[in-house]
Amino acid sequence: MEEQVGIAWHKLINRLATRRYPDESVALSDISTPVGILFRALGGDHGVAIQAGGSILNHAKRSLLERLAGSERKVELAWVDHQALQLPAVIDSFPTQRLNNELYLWLAALSATSLPPQQTWLARNQNATRLIIQRFPGMAAIYRRLVAAEILRRGPTSRLPPDEAQQEQAIRDALHEPGSISVLPHARRAHQPILLWLRPDILTSASLPPQKNQDQASRESSTTQSDKKRRMAEYTEMPERKGGLLLFRPESIFSWSEYAKIEHEAQENEDEDLAQAADDLDTISITRDSRNIAKKLSMSLDLPKAASALPPLNDGKMLPEWDYKTRTLKPDQCRVNTIPLTDVEPCALPEHLKRDQQRLKRQFGALQPVRQRLKGQPDGNDIDIDAYIRHISHQNETENRFYIDHRNRERDLSCLLLADLSLSTEAWVGDNQRVIDVIRESLFLFAETLTTTLDQFALYGFSSKQRTDVRVHTLKAFDEPYSDIVRGRINGISSAYYTRMGAAIRHATEILARQKTRERLLLLLTDGKPNDADHYEGRYGIEDTRKALIEARQQGLRPFCVTVDQEAHEYLPHIFGKSNFIIIRKPSELPARLPLLYALITR
């Protein structure tokens, strides 16, 4: 009974305290596509992702009901940096869906405006607002509706103390006439968050980020719960764990219990509990800890900038890397080690793939080189009687195409397949298969099919361990026949470490560019975005990969990506272009579909 009363009381207090309209809410996941299009069309950075941002503390005065209900303690505001445009996950602050929808569009337009960084938060938002209205008059009506709704949401100034009322009136003047207020009057309490403006700058202390032991990272469990929301974070030192002083005598506690053997029942929402626990923290502290954990939550963090200590480079093949912040191609940044897989046992094609092999060979038989008989040619060894009769009957003296020529129809192309062998491919895609198993079967069937077409092809795999150790595994070189030795190498592939994609693509480009065929296809097979244990993460890795592909196209290569990452639509169009990649929704279908995709690409 007490629990029922408590639940009813909690619902009543929340209903009375809330200033939101959940029935008219708009989720970012439903509107992210038009928001992204508008952001980039108005001048926003094309490499910036669209994602949900984290909450920040609301220091403004809250009503008694809001304090009782625990509501309005945090607020989600928009912000843009070099990694992502961070928007509220859900907007339900206004009484209609139209206004909540338009707030997303307005924030995207405001974020796309480029202004000098030295401007204050107040001046930056006002100047950006004025610039949008001047450049895009169609946004003016949306802004006026949002300003009216925002002022109504903020309530009357008559209820505020004089200093807060003066500050609030200055905010409203700045909303009505952007650029009219240069400094906000001082008030004892912070003002209510302004939903139409970008988030104020948040200063955080920074220290060197802890570097995780990579060998340990490769041994940890890959069962990670992902969460797209971006949260505030800071670096801190690991507190010492020392035993405390026991202030009571354990033998003075007497208890009796009956033992019952029962099975532990897992909670249905235990994955959501991790994200909820992260939401409850004002700032997430990041530190170095060597202990393994049972569950992990993958999320994006707003961490302070810190200098990265780069280890010295040793001997090896050196390749450059693109730094998008300075827009420079840094020479000799990555060391690439080419590793031939020699310690493998030759093997035949696995039995469970032979049926697919026979089917694909029948389908690809039409692509085999054949001798073609061409009629109506201007020269040749034989006379085309039909063409000669038409020539005589029509008395067409200018047309002399009455010969038959015999030519060999050959496919003048070469293909290099580069497979991602990073640790993420250990993830399971079914009860009996991991991503690495799917990639292995795909390589088998791909090689068997191209042996039928007689196309020139090579197979390589890659992984990385920071910029000093990019590993490229040679499965089959161009000048090497496909045999049981190659099958043994494919059968022996395993996953390890990370995905420094730019360096691997540059190395593959050098190999493929040496081929003398008319068409050269660079086919990338992966399960995720570029990443590594150092600074090669997020936007940095994406931009370096994109630059490597631009360099490949400049050398006459045609890059194409096949991925099983279901989130790839958020970053692959920027990296490869909208028509140069494909997402396989069911990874188990990749082995059978990859040869067919190859046929469509090269037809």
XYZ file of C-alpha atoms in Angstrom:
603
model
C 0.000 0.000 0.000
C 2.815 2.403 0.894
C 4.487 1.696 -2.432
C 1.285 2.450 -4.347
C 0.843 5.736 -2.492
C 4.475 6.656 -3.183
C 4.118 5.970 -6.909
C 0.894 8.010 -7.085
C 2.519 10.886 -5.185
C 5.570 10.831 -7.483
C 3.359 10.975 -10.585
C 1.300 13.848 -9.149
C 4.348 15.931 -8.219
C 5.950 15.351 -11.628
C 2.764 16.314 -13.442
C 2.418 19.542 -11.433
C 6.103 20.440 -11.612
C 6.845 19.748 -15.254
C 6.982 22.520 -17.811
C 7.221 20.104 -20.713
C 4.839 18.601 -23.264
C 5.739 14.929 -23.729
C 2.757 14.321 -26.035
C 4.174 16.897 -28.484
C 7.784 15.759 -28.283
C 10.105 15.367 -31.287
C 13.048 12.955 -31.141
C 16.398 13.652 -32.801
C 16.442 10.129 -34.232
C 13.312 10.973 -36.253
C 14.596 14.261 -37.655
C 18.375 13.775 -37.854
C 18.373 13.456 -41.674
C 16.703 16.823 -42.491
C 18.656 18.460 -39.664
C 21.929 17.187 -41.149
C 20.970 18.316 -44.648
C 20.079 21.814 -43.427
C 23.244 22.094 -41.315
C 25.512 21.235 -44.244
C 23.505 23.217 -46.809
C 23.889 26.388 -44.727
C 27.664 25.983 -44.536
C 28.204 23.496 -41.715
C 31.211 21.192 -41.792
C 30.404 18.073 -43.840
C 32.595 15.911 -41.627
C 30.645 16.745 -38.464
C 28.293 14.015 -37.223
C 24.768 14.662 -35.905
C 24.259 13.135 -32.473
C 22.562 13.579 -29.107
C 24.476 15.770 -26.674
C 24.746 15.382 -22.948
C 23.033 17.356 -20.205
C 24.613 20.145 -18.193
C 23.626 21.363 -14.743
C 20.899 23.992 -14.596
C 22.023 26.540 -11.967
C 18.896 28.669 -12.286
C 16.373 28.886 -9.470
C 13.813 26.086 -9.481
C 10.363 26.119 -7.965
C 9.497 24.131 -4.858
C 7.596 21.537 -6.911
C 10.527 21.162 -9.307
C 12.897 20.580 -6.404
C 10.522 18.022 -4.857
C 10.171 16.183 -8.156
C 13.872 16.472 -8.988
C 12.997 17.897 -12.419
C 14.780 20.624 -14.409
C 18.022 19.812 -12.569
C 19.767 19.306 -15.897
C 19.167 20.814 -19.300
C 20.156 19.727 -22.818
C 21.439 22.528 -25.037
C 22.906 22.473 -28.540
C 26.648 22.673 -29.185
C 28.951 22.065 -32.133
C 32.642 21.192 -32.177
C 35.034 19.571 -34.649
C 33.570 16.122 -33.899
C 29.788 16.499 -33.874
C 26.758 18.745 -33.840
C 25.293 17.869 -30.455
C 21.547 18.412 -30.113
C 19.012 17.432 -27.437
C 17.943 13.806 -27.772
C 14.293 14.871 -27.399
C 12.696 18.334 -27.525
C 9.375 18.694 -25.715
C 9.688 22.230 -24.320
C 7.010 23.824 -26.498
C 3.272 23.023 -26.659
C 3.199 21.952 -30.340
C 5.185 19.475 -32.394
C 5.705 22.118 -35.058
C 7.563 24.411 -32.650
C 9.673 21.566 -31.253
C 10.517 20.483 -34.806
C 11.422 24.049 -35.811
C 13.684 24.386 -32.779
C 15.818 21.508 -34.131
C 16.061 23.239 -37.513
C 16.909 26.593 -35.943
C 19.656 25.126 -33.770
C 21.148 23.373 -36.820
C 21.176 26.681 -38.734
C 22.701 28.512 -35.760
C 25.425 25.875 -35.461
C 26.305 26.151 -39.153
C 27.257 29.814 -38.786
C 30.999 30.452 -38.647
C 32.018 33.267 -36.287
C 35.339 34.289 -34.687
C 35.986 32.104 -31.625
C 37.141 35.023 -29.479
C 33.618 36.438 -29.279
C 31.757 35.981 -26.027
C 28.908 33.515 -25.718
C 26.368 36.368 -25.656
C 27.802 38.151 -28.706
C 28.319 34.916 -30.641
C 24.694 33.816 -30.353
C 23.293 37.252 -31.179
C 25.587 37.767 -34.170
C 24.871 34.256 -35.472
C 21.125 34.870 -35.161
C 21.349 38.166 -37.020
C 23.537 36.601 -39.724
C 21.051 33.766 -40.347
C 18.089 36.118 -40.656
C 20.027 38.341 -43.094
C 21.289 35.503 -45.290
C 18.213 33.283 -45.190
C 15.022 35.372 -44.877
C 12.909 32.214 -44.829
C 14.239 31.460 -41.327
C 12.932 34.776 -39.954
C 9.343 33.555 -39.542
C 10.534 30.401 -37.755
C 12.672 32.491 -35.422
C 9.812 34.845 -34.530
C 7.556 31.925 -33.622
C 10.280 30.358 -31.497
C 11.033 33.639 -29.684
C 7.354 34.076 -28.776
C 7.164 30.492 -27.482
C 10.459 30.827 -25.547
C 9.396 34.038 -23.785
C 6.055 32.466 -22.878
C 7.916 29.452 -21.476
C 10.167 31.645 -19.346
C 7.223 33.214 -17.495
C 6.578 36.806 -16.335
C 9.447 38.929 -15.019
C 7.200 40.414 -12.297
C 7.798 37.338 -10.130
C 11.582 37.773 -10.137
C 13.745 39.851 -7.814
C 14.836 43.210 -9.300
C 18.338 42.088 -10.296
C 17.079 38.872 -11.915
C 14.232 40.723 -13.616
C 16.699 43.204 -15.127
C 18.869 40.393 -16.405
C 15.873 38.498 -17.788
C 14.627 41.606 -19.605
C 18.039 42.034 -21.235
C 17.853 38.418 -22.471
C 14.432 39.064 -23.981
C 15.689 42.227 -25.666
C 18.567 40.221 -27.135
C 16.104 37.638 -28.447
C 13.801 40.269 -29.983
C 16.626 42.394 -31.422
C 19.802 40.322 -31.839
C 22.899 42.451 -31.334
C 21.238 45.014 -29.066
C 22.755 43.693 -25.813
C 26.508 43.662 -25.311
C 26.654 42.693 -21.617
C 24.116 40.971 -19.380
C 23.361 42.761 -16.103
C 24.674 40.953 -13.055
C 22.238 38.923 -10.956
C 22.652 36.891 -7.795
C 21.273 33.751 -9.414
C 21.872 32.301 -12.852
C 19.236 32.910 -15.518
C 17.043 30.228 -17.032
C 18.662 28.368 -19.972
C 17.994 29.920 -23.378
C 16.830 27.103 -25.642
C 17.260 29.127 -28.851
C 20.983 29.663 -28.257
C 23.994 27.399 -28.247
C 25.420 26.158 -24.970
C 27.738 28.501 -23.046
C 31.423 27.601 -23.005
C 32.273 25.186 -20.211
C 35.786 25.380 -18.808
C 37.327 22.141 -17.589
C 40.748 21.321 -16.257
C 42.791 18.981 -18.400
C 45.540 16.554 -17.684
C 47.216 13.965 -19.820
C 44.764 11.195 -20.757
C 45.755 7.821 -19.408
C 47.000 5.383 -21.997
C 45.431 1.984 -21.687
C 47.538 -1.140 -21.954
C 46.806 -2.375 -25.478
C 47.527 -6.031 -24.818
C 45.039 -5.978 -21.996
C 42.524 -4.183 -24.187
C 42.705 -6.955 -26.756
C 41.907 -9.547 -24.091
C 38.896 -7.786 -22.628
C 35.389 -8.911 -23.382
C 33.811 -7.415 -26.503
C 30.297 -7.400 -25.046
C 29.803 -3.653 -24.926
C 26.528 -1.782 -24.675
C 26.548 1.202 -27.031
C 24.946 4.550 -26.296
C 24.932 7.460 -28.766
C 24.467 10.263 -26.263
C 27.481 12.540 -25.721
C 28.260 13.332 -22.069
C 30.508 15.710 -20.153
C 33.717 14.151 -18.821
C 37.066 14.981 -17.260
C 40.380 13.230 -16.600
C 41.243 12.451 -12.993
C 43.598 10.331 -10.924
C 42.574 6.908 -9.666
C 41.804 7.155 -5.919
C 43.794 4.868 -3.665
C 41.927 1.843 -2.374
C 43.006 1.256 1.203
C 41.202 -0.735 3.814
C 39.214 1.361 6.284
C 39.159 1.087 10.081
C 36.497 -1.274 11.418
C 34.689 0.653 14.148
C 32.551 -2.156 15.534
C 32.954 -5.740 16.697
C 31.541 -8.122 14.052
C 30.816 -10.751 16.707
C 28.343 -8.377 18.341
C 25.963 -8.764 15.388
C 23.711 -11.767 15.739
C 21.440 -12.920 12.931
C 19.714 -16.070 11.710
C 18.684 -16.936 8.188
C 17.472 -19.965 6.294
C 19.421 -21.034 3.206
C 17.430 -21.553 0.022
C 19.001 -22.572 -3.294
C 17.490 -20.437 -6.068
C 18.582 -19.388 -9.563
C 19.600 -15.804 -10.086
C 17.266 -14.039 -12.501
C 18.854 -11.367 -14.654
C 17.128 -8.013 -14.802
C 15.534 -7.188 -18.127
C 16.755 -3.596 -18.113
C 20.310 -4.126 -16.868
C 21.780 -2.675 -20.107
C 19.673 0.463 -19.745
C 20.853 0.800 -16.129
C 24.372 1.572 -17.375
C 23.172 4.483 -19.496
C 20.899 5.670 -16.697
C 23.793 5.644 -14.237
C 25.841 7.725 -16.677
C 22.967 10.211 -17.028
C 22.784 10.625 -13.256
C 26.403 11.846 -13.107
C 27.038 15.551 -13.594
C 30.540 14.913 -14.970
C 32.031 11.500 -15.776
C 35.564 11.088 -14.427
C 37.949 9.106 -16.630
C 41.007 7.454 -15.114
C 43.356 4.528 -15.568
C 42.271 1.254 -13.974
C 43.746 -2.191 -14.621
C 40.781 -4.162 -13.315
C 38.467 -6.033 -15.671
C 34.762 -5.232 -15.542
C 31.698 -7.344 -16.163
C 29.814 -4.873 -18.321
C 30.893 -1.944 -20.450
C 29.043 1.051 -21.863
C 30.347 2.656 -25.046
C 29.598 6.383 -25.255
C 30.943 9.669 -26.624
C 32.488 12.059 -24.103
C 33.226 15.786 -24.061
C 36.786 15.462 -22.751
C 39.205 18.379 -22.328
C 42.023 18.668 -24.801
C 45.354 17.202 -23.803
C 48.721 16.838 -25.468
C 49.385 13.373 -26.808
C 52.777 11.828 -26.182
C 53.845 10.084 -29.388
C 56.350 7.241 -29.164
C 59.441 7.329 -31.393
C 59.239 5.569 -34.737
C 61.501 2.631 -35.524
C 62.495 1.021 -38.820
C 59.780 0.170 -41.320
C 57.907 1.515 -44.302
C 56.837 5.062 -43.487
C 53.606 6.611 -44.758
C 52.094 10.075 -44.239
C 48.933 10.925 -42.326
C 46.441 13.752 -42.833
C 45.839 16.184 -39.949
C 42.529 17.836 -40.731
C 42.951 20.485 -37.998
C 46.108 21.935 -39.544
C 45.125 20.753 -43.064
C 48.573 19.294 -43.628
C 49.819 15.897 -44.753
C 52.381 14.993 -42.115
C 55.186 12.875 -43.605
C 56.484 9.666 -42.014
C 53.732 9.412 -39.424
C 52.803 5.731 -39.746
C 54.974 2.647 -39.883
C 53.498 -0.166 -41.993
C 54.701 -3.721 -41.488
C 53.842 -6.165 -44.272
C 53.410 -9.581 -42.683
C 53.198 -12.655 -44.941
C 51.270 -15.503 -43.352
C 53.790 -18.315 -43.698
C 53.050 -20.488 -40.666
C 49.788 -21.874 -42.025
C 48.727 -25.289 -43.249
C 47.505 -25.517 -46.872
C 43.868 -26.543 -47.034
C 41.042 -27.063 -49.499
C 37.830 -25.069 -49.669
C 35.633 -25.872 -46.635
C 32.895 -28.370 -47.420
C 30.007 -26.109 -46.357
C 31.048 -23.517 -48.999
C 31.275 -25.864 -51.994
C 27.605 -25.572 -52.956
C 27.872 -21.762 -53.034
C 31.113 -22.105 -54.992
C 29.450 -24.180 -57.718
C 26.502 -21.788 -57.943
C 28.737 -18.734 -58.248
C 30.921 -20.401 -60.888
C 27.838 -21.042 -63.034
C 26.679 -17.447 -62.591
C 30.083 -15.967 -63.381
C 30.792 -18.248 -66.341
C 29.505 -15.524 -68.685
C 32.337 -13.243 -67.565
C 35.046 -15.617 -68.757
C 37.205 -14.455 -71.680
C 35.786 -15.787 -74.966
C 36.636 -15.426 -78.664
C 34.077 -13.101 -80.242
C 32.955 -13.020 -83.930
C 32.198 -9.401 -84.920
C 30.325 -8.718 -88.168
C 30.164 -5.479 -90.148
C 33.731 -4.384 -89.376
C 35.817 -1.994 -91.520
C 38.565 -4.623 -91.799
C 39.100 -8.287 -91.066
C 40.102 -11.684 -92.468
C 36.689 -12.819 -93.791
C 33.984 -11.210 -95.906
C 30.620 -10.451 -94.301
C 28.342 -11.495 -97.220
C 25.199 -9.939 -95.693
C 26.909 -6.609 -95.184
C 28.316 -6.716 -98.736
C 24.892 -7.408 -100.278
C 23.387 -4.488 -98.325
C 26.256 -2.366 -99.557
C 25.596 -3.269 -103.222
C 21.791 -2.979 -103.021
C 21.818 0.440 -101.364
C 24.765 1.620 -103.502
C 26.288 3.201 -100.417
C 29.772 3.983 -101.664
C 30.877 5.632 -98.403
C 30.186 2.556 -96.224
C 32.831 -0.175 -96.414
C 32.028 -2.193 -93.271
C 31.625 -5.675 -94.820
C 34.320 -7.680 -93.046
C 34.255 -10.207 -90.197
C 36.769 -9.868 -87.393
C 37.565 -12.284 -84.548
C 38.643 -10.799 -81.199
C 39.263 -12.049 -77.690
C 36.835 -10.441 -75.247
C 38.809 -9.949 -72.047
C 38.134 -8.084 -68.796
C 41.022 -5.677 -68.417
C 40.804 -5.032 -64.680
C 42.506 -5.808 -61.407
C 41.041 -5.799 -57.903
C 42.663 -5.523 -54.480
C 40.449 -6.559 -51.579
C 41.477 -5.076 -48.224
C 39.804 -6.756 -45.243
C 39.477 -5.244 -41.778
C 40.908 -7.704 -39.228
C 40.594 -5.502 -36.126
C 39.437 -6.770 -32.748
C 35.879 -5.583 -33.365
C 35.429 -8.439 -35.831
C 35.294 -10.783 -32.824
C 31.697 -9.640 -32.273
C 29.038 -12.317 -32.750
C 26.456 -11.938 -35.527
C 24.534 -15.117 -34.702
C 24.562 -18.155 -32.506
C 27.448 -19.790 -34.378
C 29.245 -17.016 -36.272
C 31.433 -14.032 -35.552
C 32.180 -11.189 -37.954
C 35.681 -12.604 -38.550
C 34.103 -15.925 -39.589
C 31.859 -14.099 -42.065
C 34.874 -12.233 -43.469
C 36.807 -15.502 -43.822
C 33.985 -17.150 -45.781
C 33.613 -14.011 -47.921
C 37.301 -14.128 -48.852
C 37.000 -17.809 -49.782
C 34.032 -17.341 -52.122
C 35.375 -14.080 -53.541
C 38.659 -15.715 -54.501
C 36.926 -18.789 -55.967
C 34.694 -16.563 -58.091
C 37.490 -14.361 -59.451
C 39.433 -17.478 -60.355
C 36.544 -18.307 -62.670
C 36.515 -14.867 -64.332
C 40.336 -14.896 -64.657
C 40.443 -11.330 -63.282
C 43.668 -10.237 -61.624
C 43.150 -9.937 -57.869
C 44.991 -9.686 -54.561
C 43.843 -10.204 -50.971
C 45.174 -8.344 -47.924
C 44.074 -7.911 -44.327
C 45.029 -5.169 -41.889
C 44.944 -4.103 -38.252
C 46.885 -1.564 -36.200
C 48.351 -0.835 -32.800
C 48.831 2.922 -32.826
C 50.698 4.719 -35.587
C 53.959 2.821 -35.045
C 52.528 -0.593 -35.877
C 50.107 -0.856 -38.807
C 50.015 -4.520 -39.814
C 49.153 -5.541 -43.374
C 48.810 -9.313 -43.869
C 49.477 -10.658 -47.360
C 46.913 -13.351 -48.157
C 47.420 -13.373 -51.937
C 49.606 -11.120 -54.060
C 48.785 -10.206 -57.677
C 51.585 -12.339 -59.100
C 50.654 -15.355 -56.986
C 48.284 -18.121 -58.157
C 45.257 -19.015 -56.084
C 46.019 -22.349 -54.453
C 45.636 -24.386 -51.293
C 48.417 -22.297 -49.747
C 46.329 -19.144 -50.202
C 43.287 -20.962 -48.846
C 45.346 -21.899 -45.806
C 46.247 -18.247 -45.228
C 42.598 -17.211 -45.464
C 41.655 -19.991 -43.078
C 44.289 -18.781 -40.606
C 43.276 -15.114 -40.318
C 42.465 -13.794 -36.849
C 41.462 -10.447 -35.372
C 43.631 -8.104 -33.298
C 43.880 -4.493 -32.187
C 42.442 -1.504 -34.079
C 41.547 -0.015 -37.483
C 43.973 2.627 -38.774
C 42.282 2.689 -42.113
C 44.108 5.589 -43.788
C 47.562 3.994 -43.592
C 46.255 0.629 -44.818
C 44.520 2.286 -47.792
C 47.675 4.208 -48.728
C 49.707 0.990 -48.651
C 47.103 -0.834 -50.757
C 47.014 2.109 -53.185
C 50.750 1.788 -53.829
C 50.344 -1.915 -54.640
C 47.285 -1.519 -56.874
C 48.666 1.527 -58.720
C 51.493 -0.631 -60.086
C 49.012 -2.791 -62.034
C 48.808 -1.972 -65.753
C 45.133 -2.779 -66.271
C 42.572 -0.329 -67.621
C 40.381 -0.515 -64.499
C 41.681 -0.912 -60.940
C 39.256 -1.540 -58.084
C 40.164 -1.048 -54.407
C 37.556 -2.982 -52.430
C 37.433 -2.386 -48.671
C 35.673 -4.903 -46.410
C 35.051 -3.618 -42.864
C 32.731 -3.712 -39.874
C 33.205 -0.224 -38.415
C 34.680 3.250 -38.646
C 38.402 4.133 -38.485
C 39.857 4.115 -34.970
C 43.000 3.432 -32.983
C 44.229 3.651 -29.397
C 45.892 7.052 -29.807
C 44.567 10.279 -31.356
C 43.259 8.351 -34.396
C 39.651 8.469 -33.238
C 36.436 10.133 -34.339
C 36.830 12.975 -36.796
C 40.626 12.614 -37.090
C 40.422 9.029 -38.361
C 37.495 9.776 -40.659
C 39.244 12.713 -42.317
C 42.533 10.830 -42.746
C 40.699 7.924 -44.400
C 38.824 10.322 -46.659
C 42.095 11.991 -47.687
C 43.667 8.595 -48.422
C 40.752 7.743 -50.730
C 41.072 11.085 -52.534
C 44.735 10.260 -53.150
C 43.736 6.818 -54.474
C 41.282 8.350 -56.962
C 43.951 10.781 -58.139
C 46.047 7.749 -59.119
C 43.220 6.322 -61.222
C 41.862 3.795 -58.691
C 38.214 3.189 -57.929
C 37.579 2.692 -54.177
C 34.441 0.942 -52.950
C 33.453 -0.091 -49.415
C 31.364 -3.048 -48.257
C 30.459 -2.884 -44.563
C 28.277 -4.682 -42.044
C 28.219 -1.684 -39.664
C 24.556 -0.676 -39.321
C 25.572 2.860 -38.303
C 27.789 3.360 -41.356
C 25.284 5.674 -43.070
C 26.329 8.360 -40.566
C 29.948 8.573 -41.749
C 30.538 6.564 -44.969
C 28.872 9.101 -47.328
C 31.433 11.665 -46.169
C 34.341 9.233 -46.508
C 33.541 7.347 -49.741
C 30.778 9.392 -51.362
C 27.088 8.499 -51.525
C 27.411 5.920 -54.332
C 30.688 4.217 -53.407
C 29.641 2.003 -50.512
C 26.992 -0.514 -49.526
C 25.754 -1.657 -46.113
C 24.944 -5.350 -45.687
C 22.039 -5.472 -43.239
C 22.454 -9.169 -42.456
C 26.172 -9.961 -42.030
C 25.534 -13.677 -42.564
C 24.606 -12.868 -46.194
C 27.957 -11.214 -46.948
C 29.804 -14.312 -48.310
C 27.168 -14.972 -50.976
C 26.532 -11.305 -51.822
C 30.115 -10.065 -52.097
C 30.868 -11.770 -55.474
C 27.554 -10.504 -56.876
C 28.379 -6.974 -55.735
C 31.731 -7.298 -57.481
C 29.972 -8.274 -60.706
C 27.690 -5.211 -60.491
C 30.595 -2.866 -59.780
C 32.761 -4.135 -62.663
C 30.167 -4.837 -65.344
